[in-house]
Coordinates of N, CA and C in Angstrom, one line a residue:
X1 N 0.8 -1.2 0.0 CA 0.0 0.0 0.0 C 0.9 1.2 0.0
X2 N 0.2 2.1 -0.7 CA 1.2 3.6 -0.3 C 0.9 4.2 0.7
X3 N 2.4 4.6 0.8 CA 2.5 4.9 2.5 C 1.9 6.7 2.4
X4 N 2.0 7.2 1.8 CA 1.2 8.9 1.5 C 0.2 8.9 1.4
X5 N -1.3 7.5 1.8 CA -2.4 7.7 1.5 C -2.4 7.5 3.0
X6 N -3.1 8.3 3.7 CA -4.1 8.0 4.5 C -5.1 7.3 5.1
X7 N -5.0 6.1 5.4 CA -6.1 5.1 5.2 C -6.6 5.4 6.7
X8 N -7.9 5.1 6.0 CA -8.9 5.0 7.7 C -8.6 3.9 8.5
X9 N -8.6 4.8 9.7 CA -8.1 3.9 11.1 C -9.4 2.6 11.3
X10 N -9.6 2.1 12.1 CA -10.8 1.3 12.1 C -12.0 1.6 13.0
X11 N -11.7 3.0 13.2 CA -12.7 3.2 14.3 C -13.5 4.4 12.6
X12 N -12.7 5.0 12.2 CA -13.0 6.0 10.8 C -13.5 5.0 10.1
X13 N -13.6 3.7 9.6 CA -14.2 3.0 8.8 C -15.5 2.6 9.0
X14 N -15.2 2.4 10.5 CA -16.7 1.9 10.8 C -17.8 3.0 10.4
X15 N -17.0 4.1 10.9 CA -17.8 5.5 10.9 C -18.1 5.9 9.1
X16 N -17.6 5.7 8.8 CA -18.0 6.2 7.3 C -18.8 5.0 6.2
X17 N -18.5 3.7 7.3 CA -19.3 2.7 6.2 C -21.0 2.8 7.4
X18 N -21.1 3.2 8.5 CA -22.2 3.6 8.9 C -22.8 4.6 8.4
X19 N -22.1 5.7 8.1 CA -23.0 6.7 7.6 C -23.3 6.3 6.2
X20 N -22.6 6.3 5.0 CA -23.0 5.4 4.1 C -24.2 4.3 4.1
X21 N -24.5 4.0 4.8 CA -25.3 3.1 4.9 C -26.7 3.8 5.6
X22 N -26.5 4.3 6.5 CA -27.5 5.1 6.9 C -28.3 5.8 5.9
X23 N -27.0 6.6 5.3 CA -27.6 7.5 4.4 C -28.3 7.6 2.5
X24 N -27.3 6.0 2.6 CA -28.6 5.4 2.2 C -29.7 4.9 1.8
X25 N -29.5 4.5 2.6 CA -31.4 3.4 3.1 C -32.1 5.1 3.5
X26 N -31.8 6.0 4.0 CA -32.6 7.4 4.5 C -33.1 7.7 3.0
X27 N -32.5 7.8 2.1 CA -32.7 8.2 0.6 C -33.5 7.3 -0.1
X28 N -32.8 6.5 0.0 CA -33.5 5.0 -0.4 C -35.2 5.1 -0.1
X29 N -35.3 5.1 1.3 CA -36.8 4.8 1.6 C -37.6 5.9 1.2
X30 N -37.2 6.9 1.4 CA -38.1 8.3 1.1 C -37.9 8.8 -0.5
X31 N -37.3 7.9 -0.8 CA -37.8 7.8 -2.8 C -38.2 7.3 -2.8
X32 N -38.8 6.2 -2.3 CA -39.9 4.6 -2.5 C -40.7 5.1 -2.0
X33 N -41.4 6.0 -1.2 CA -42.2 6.2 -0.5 C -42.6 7.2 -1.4
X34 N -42.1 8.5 -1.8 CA -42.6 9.7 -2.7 C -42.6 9.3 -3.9
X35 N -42.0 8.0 -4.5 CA -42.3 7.5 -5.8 C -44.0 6.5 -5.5
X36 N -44.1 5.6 -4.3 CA -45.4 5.6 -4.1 C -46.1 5.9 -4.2
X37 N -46.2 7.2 -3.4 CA -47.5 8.1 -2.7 C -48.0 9.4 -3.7
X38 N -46.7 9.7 -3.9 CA -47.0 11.1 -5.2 C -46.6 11.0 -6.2
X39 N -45.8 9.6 -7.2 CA -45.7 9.5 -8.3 C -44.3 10.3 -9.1
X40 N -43.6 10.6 -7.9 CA -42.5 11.3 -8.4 C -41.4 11.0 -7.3
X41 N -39.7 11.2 -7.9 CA -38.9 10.9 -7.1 C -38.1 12.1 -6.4
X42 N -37.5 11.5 -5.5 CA -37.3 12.7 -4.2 C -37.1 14.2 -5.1
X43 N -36.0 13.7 -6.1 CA -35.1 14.6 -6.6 C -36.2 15.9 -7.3
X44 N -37.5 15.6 -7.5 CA -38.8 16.0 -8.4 C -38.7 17.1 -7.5
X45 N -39.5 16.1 -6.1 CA -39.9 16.8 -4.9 C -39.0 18.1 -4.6
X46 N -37.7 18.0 -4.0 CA -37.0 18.5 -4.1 C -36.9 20.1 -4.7
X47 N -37.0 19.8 -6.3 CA -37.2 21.4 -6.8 C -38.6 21.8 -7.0
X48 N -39.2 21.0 -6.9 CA -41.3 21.7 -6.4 C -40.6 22.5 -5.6
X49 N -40.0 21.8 -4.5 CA -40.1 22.4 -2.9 C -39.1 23.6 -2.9
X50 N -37.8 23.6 -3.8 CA -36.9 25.0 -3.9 C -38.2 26.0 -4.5
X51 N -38.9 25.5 -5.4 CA -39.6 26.8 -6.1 C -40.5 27.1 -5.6
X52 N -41.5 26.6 -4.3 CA -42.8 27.4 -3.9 C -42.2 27.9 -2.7
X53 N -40.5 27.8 -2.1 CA -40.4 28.8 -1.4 C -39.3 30.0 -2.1
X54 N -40.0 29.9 -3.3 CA -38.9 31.4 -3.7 C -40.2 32.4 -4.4
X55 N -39.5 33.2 -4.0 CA -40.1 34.6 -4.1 C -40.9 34.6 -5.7
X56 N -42.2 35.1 -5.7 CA -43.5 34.5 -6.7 C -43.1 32.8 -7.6
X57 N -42.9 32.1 -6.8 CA -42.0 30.4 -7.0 C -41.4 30.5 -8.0
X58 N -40.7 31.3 -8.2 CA -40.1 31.3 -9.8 C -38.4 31.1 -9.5
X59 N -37.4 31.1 -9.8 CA -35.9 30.5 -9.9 C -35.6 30.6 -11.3
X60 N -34.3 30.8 -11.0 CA -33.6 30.9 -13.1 C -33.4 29.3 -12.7
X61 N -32.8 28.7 -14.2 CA -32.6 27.5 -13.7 C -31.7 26.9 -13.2
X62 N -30.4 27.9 -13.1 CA -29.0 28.1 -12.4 C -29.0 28.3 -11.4
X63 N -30.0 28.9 -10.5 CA -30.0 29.4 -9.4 C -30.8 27.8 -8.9
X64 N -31.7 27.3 -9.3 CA -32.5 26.1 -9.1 C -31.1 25.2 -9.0
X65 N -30.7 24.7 -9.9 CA -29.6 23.5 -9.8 C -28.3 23.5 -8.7
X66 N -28.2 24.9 -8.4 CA -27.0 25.3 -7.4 C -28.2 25.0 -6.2
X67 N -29.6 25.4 -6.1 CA -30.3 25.2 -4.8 C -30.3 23.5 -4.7
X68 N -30.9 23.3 -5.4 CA -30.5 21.4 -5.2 C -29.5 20.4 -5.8
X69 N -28.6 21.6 -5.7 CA -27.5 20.2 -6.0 C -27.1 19.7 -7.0
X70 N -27.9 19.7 -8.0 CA -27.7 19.3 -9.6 C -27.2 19.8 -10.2
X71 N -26.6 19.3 -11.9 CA -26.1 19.7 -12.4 C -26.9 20.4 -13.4
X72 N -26.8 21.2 -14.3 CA -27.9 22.3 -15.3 C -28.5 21.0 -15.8
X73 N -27.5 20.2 -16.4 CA -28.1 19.3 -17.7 C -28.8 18.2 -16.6
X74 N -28.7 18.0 -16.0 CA -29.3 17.2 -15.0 C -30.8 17.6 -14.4
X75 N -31.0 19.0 -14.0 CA -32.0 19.8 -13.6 C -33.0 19.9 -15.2
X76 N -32.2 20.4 -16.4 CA -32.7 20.6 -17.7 C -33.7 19.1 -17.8
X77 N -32.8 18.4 -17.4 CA -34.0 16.7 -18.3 C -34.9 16.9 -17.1
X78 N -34.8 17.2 -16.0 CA -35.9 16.8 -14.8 C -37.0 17.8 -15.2
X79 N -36.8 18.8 -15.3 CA -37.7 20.7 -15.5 C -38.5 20.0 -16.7
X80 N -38.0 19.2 -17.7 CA -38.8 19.1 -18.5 C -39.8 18.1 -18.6
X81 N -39.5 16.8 -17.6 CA -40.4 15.7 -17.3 C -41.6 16.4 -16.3
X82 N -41.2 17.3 -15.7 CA -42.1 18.8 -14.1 C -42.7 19.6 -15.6
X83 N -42.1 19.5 -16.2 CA -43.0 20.4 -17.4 C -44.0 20.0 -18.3
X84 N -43.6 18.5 -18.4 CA -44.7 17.6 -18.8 C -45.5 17.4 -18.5
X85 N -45.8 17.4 -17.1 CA -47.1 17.3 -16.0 C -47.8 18.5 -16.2
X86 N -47.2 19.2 -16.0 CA -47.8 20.7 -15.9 C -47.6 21.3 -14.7
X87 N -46.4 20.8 -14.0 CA -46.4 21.0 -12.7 C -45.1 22.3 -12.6
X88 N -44.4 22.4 -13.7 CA -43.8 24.0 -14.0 C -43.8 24.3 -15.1
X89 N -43.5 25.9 -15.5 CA -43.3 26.0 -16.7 C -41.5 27.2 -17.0
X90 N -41.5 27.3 -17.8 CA -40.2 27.4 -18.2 C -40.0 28.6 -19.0
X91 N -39.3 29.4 -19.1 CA -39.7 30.9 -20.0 C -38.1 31.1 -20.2
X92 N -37.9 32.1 -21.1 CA -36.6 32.7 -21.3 C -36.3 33.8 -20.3
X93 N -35.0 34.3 -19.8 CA -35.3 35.2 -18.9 C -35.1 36.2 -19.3
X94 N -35.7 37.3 -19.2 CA -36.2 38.4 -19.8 C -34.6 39.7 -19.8
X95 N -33.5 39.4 -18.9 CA -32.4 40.1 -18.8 C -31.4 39.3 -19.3
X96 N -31.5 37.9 -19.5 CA -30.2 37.0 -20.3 C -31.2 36.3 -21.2
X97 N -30.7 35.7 -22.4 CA -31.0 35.5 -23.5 C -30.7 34.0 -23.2
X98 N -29.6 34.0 -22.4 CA -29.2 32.7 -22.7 C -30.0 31.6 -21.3
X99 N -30.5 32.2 -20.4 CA -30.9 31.9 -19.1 C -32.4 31.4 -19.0
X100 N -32.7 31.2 -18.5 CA -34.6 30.2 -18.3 C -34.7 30.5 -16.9
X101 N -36.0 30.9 -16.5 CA -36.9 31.0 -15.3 C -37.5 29.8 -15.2
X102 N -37.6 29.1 -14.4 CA -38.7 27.8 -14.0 C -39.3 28.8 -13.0
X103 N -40.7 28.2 -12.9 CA -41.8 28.8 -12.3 C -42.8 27.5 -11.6
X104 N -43.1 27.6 -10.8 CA -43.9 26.6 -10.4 C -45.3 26.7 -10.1
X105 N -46.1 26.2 -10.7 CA -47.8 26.2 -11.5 C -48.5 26.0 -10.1
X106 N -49.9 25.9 -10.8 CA -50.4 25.9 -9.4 C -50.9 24.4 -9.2
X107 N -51.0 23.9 -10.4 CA -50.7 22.1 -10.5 C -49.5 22.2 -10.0
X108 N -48.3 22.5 -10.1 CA -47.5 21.9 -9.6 C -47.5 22.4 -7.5
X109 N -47.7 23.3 -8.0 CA -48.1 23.9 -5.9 C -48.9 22.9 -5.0
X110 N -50.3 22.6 -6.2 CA -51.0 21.9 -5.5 C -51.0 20.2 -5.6
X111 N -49.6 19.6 -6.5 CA -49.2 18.2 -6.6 C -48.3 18.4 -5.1
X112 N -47.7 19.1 -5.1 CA -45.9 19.4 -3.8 C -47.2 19.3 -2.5
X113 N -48.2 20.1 -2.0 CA -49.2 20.2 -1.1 C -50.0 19.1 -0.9
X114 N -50.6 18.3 -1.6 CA -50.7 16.5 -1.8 C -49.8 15.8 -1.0
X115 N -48.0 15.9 -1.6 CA -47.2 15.2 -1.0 C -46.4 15.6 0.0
X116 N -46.4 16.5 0.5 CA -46.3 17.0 1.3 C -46.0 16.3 2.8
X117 N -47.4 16.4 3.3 CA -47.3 15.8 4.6 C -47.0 14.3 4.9
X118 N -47.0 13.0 3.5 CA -46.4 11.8 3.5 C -44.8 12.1 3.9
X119 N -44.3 12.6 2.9 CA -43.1 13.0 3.1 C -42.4 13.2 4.5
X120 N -42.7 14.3 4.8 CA -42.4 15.0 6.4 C -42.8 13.8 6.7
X121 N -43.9 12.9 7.1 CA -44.2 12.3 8.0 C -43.1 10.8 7.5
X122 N -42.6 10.6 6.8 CA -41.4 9.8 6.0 C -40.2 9.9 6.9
X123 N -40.0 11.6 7.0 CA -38.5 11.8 7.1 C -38.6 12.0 8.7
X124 N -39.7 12.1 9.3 CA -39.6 12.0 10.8 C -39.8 10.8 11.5
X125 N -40.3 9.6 10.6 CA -40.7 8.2 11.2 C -39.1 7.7 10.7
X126 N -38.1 7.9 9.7 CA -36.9 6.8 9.4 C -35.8 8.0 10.0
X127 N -36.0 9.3 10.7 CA -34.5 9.8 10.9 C -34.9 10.3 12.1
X128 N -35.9 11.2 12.6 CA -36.0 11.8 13.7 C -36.8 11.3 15.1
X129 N -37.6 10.2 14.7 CA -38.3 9.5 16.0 C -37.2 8.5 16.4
X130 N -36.0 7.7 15.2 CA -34.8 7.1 15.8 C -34.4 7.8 16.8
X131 N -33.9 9.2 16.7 CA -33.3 10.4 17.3 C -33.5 10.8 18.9
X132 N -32.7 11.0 19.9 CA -33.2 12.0 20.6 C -32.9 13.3 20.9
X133 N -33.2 13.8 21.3 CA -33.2 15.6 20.8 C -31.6 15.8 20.8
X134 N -31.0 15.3 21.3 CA -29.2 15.4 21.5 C -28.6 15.0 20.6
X135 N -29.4 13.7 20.0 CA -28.6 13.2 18.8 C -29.3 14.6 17.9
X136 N -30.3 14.6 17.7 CA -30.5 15.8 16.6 C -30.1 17.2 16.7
X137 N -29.9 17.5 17.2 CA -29.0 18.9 17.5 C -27.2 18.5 17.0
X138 N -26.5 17.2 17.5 CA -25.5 16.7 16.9 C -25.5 16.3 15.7
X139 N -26.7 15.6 15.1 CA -26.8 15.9 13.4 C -26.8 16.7 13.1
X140 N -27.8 17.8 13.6 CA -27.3 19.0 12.9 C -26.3 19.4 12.6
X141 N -25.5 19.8 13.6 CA -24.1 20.5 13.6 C -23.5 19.6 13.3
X142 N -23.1 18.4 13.1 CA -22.5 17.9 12.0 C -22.4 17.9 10.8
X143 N -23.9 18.1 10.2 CA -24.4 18.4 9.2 C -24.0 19.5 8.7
X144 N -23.8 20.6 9.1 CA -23.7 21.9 8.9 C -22.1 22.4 8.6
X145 N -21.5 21.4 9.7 CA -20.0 21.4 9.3 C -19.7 20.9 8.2
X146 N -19.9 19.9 7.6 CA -19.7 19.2 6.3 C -19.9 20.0 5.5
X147 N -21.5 20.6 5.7 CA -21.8 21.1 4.4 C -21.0 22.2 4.4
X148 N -20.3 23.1 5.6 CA -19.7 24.4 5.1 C -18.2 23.4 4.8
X149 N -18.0 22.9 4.9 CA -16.5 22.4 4.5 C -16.5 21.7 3.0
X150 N -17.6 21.3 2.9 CA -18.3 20.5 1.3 C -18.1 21.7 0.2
X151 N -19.5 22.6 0.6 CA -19.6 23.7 -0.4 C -19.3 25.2 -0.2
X152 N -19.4 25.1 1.3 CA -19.0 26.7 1.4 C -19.8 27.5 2.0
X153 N -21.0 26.7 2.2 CA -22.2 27.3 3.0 C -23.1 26.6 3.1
X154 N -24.0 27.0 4.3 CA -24.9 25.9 4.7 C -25.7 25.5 4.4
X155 N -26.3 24.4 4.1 CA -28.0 24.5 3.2 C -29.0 24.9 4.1
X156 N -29.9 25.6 2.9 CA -31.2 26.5 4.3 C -32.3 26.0 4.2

């Protein structure tokens, strides 16, 4: 082995093939569950839910893929299956030529408001009723550390 790699100790292994695994089966089940219940997968949910909390639900679609994570061309194929429903629509943006607004419909407000309360009630029966308030306040801030050490800032 090379001696310049760093290998995890065995207390770091355990810890990182736990969280991997945790994390998961956390994803895992709450896409099986919103692919169940509302017909779409997390990742759907996800930008419904960046756009009915942004100001009149609208997002360029740059600003959209930086909020969840995705890549343009990644967000581009999903906006358009969300566009297929009728659950957003898509425009040029009126100050770049080259840029697109997603907007989120009121089919799509009132598809996200449907799935809604399964969901929440998903992500508090497989992460937070495990939890007790100690451990969740420690997720947090764990969470919070990664993500500013990941991206640079914290997700809101």
């Amino acid at each position: 082995m090379d001696a310049m790699t760093r290998w995890l100790d065995p207390d770091e292994q355990r810890t990182w093939r736990a969280f991997l695994t945790a994390s998961r089966a956390l994803m895992d089940a709450l896409d099986r569950e919103l692919q169940r219940d509302a017909g779409m997968p997390h990742a759907y949910y996800e930008i419904l839910v960046r756009l009915s909390e942004a100001p009149d639900r609208r997002l360029r679609m740059s600003e959209l893929a930086d909020a969840t994570g995705s890549s343009r061309s990644r967000l581009s194929h999903a906006a358009a299956r969300l566009e297929a429903e009728g659950w957003i629509r898509r425009e040029e943006c009126p100050t770049d030529r080259r840029g697109q607004i997603a907007t989120l419909t009121d089919a799509g407000y009132a598809t996200l408001a449907a799935a809604a309360p399964g969901h929440v009630e998903g992500v508090r029966r497989h992460l937070f009723d495990a939890l007790s308030p100690a451990q969740v306040d420690q997720l947090r801030r764990i969470s919070e550390t990664l993500a500013d050490h990941l991206t640079g800032s914290r997700p809101n």
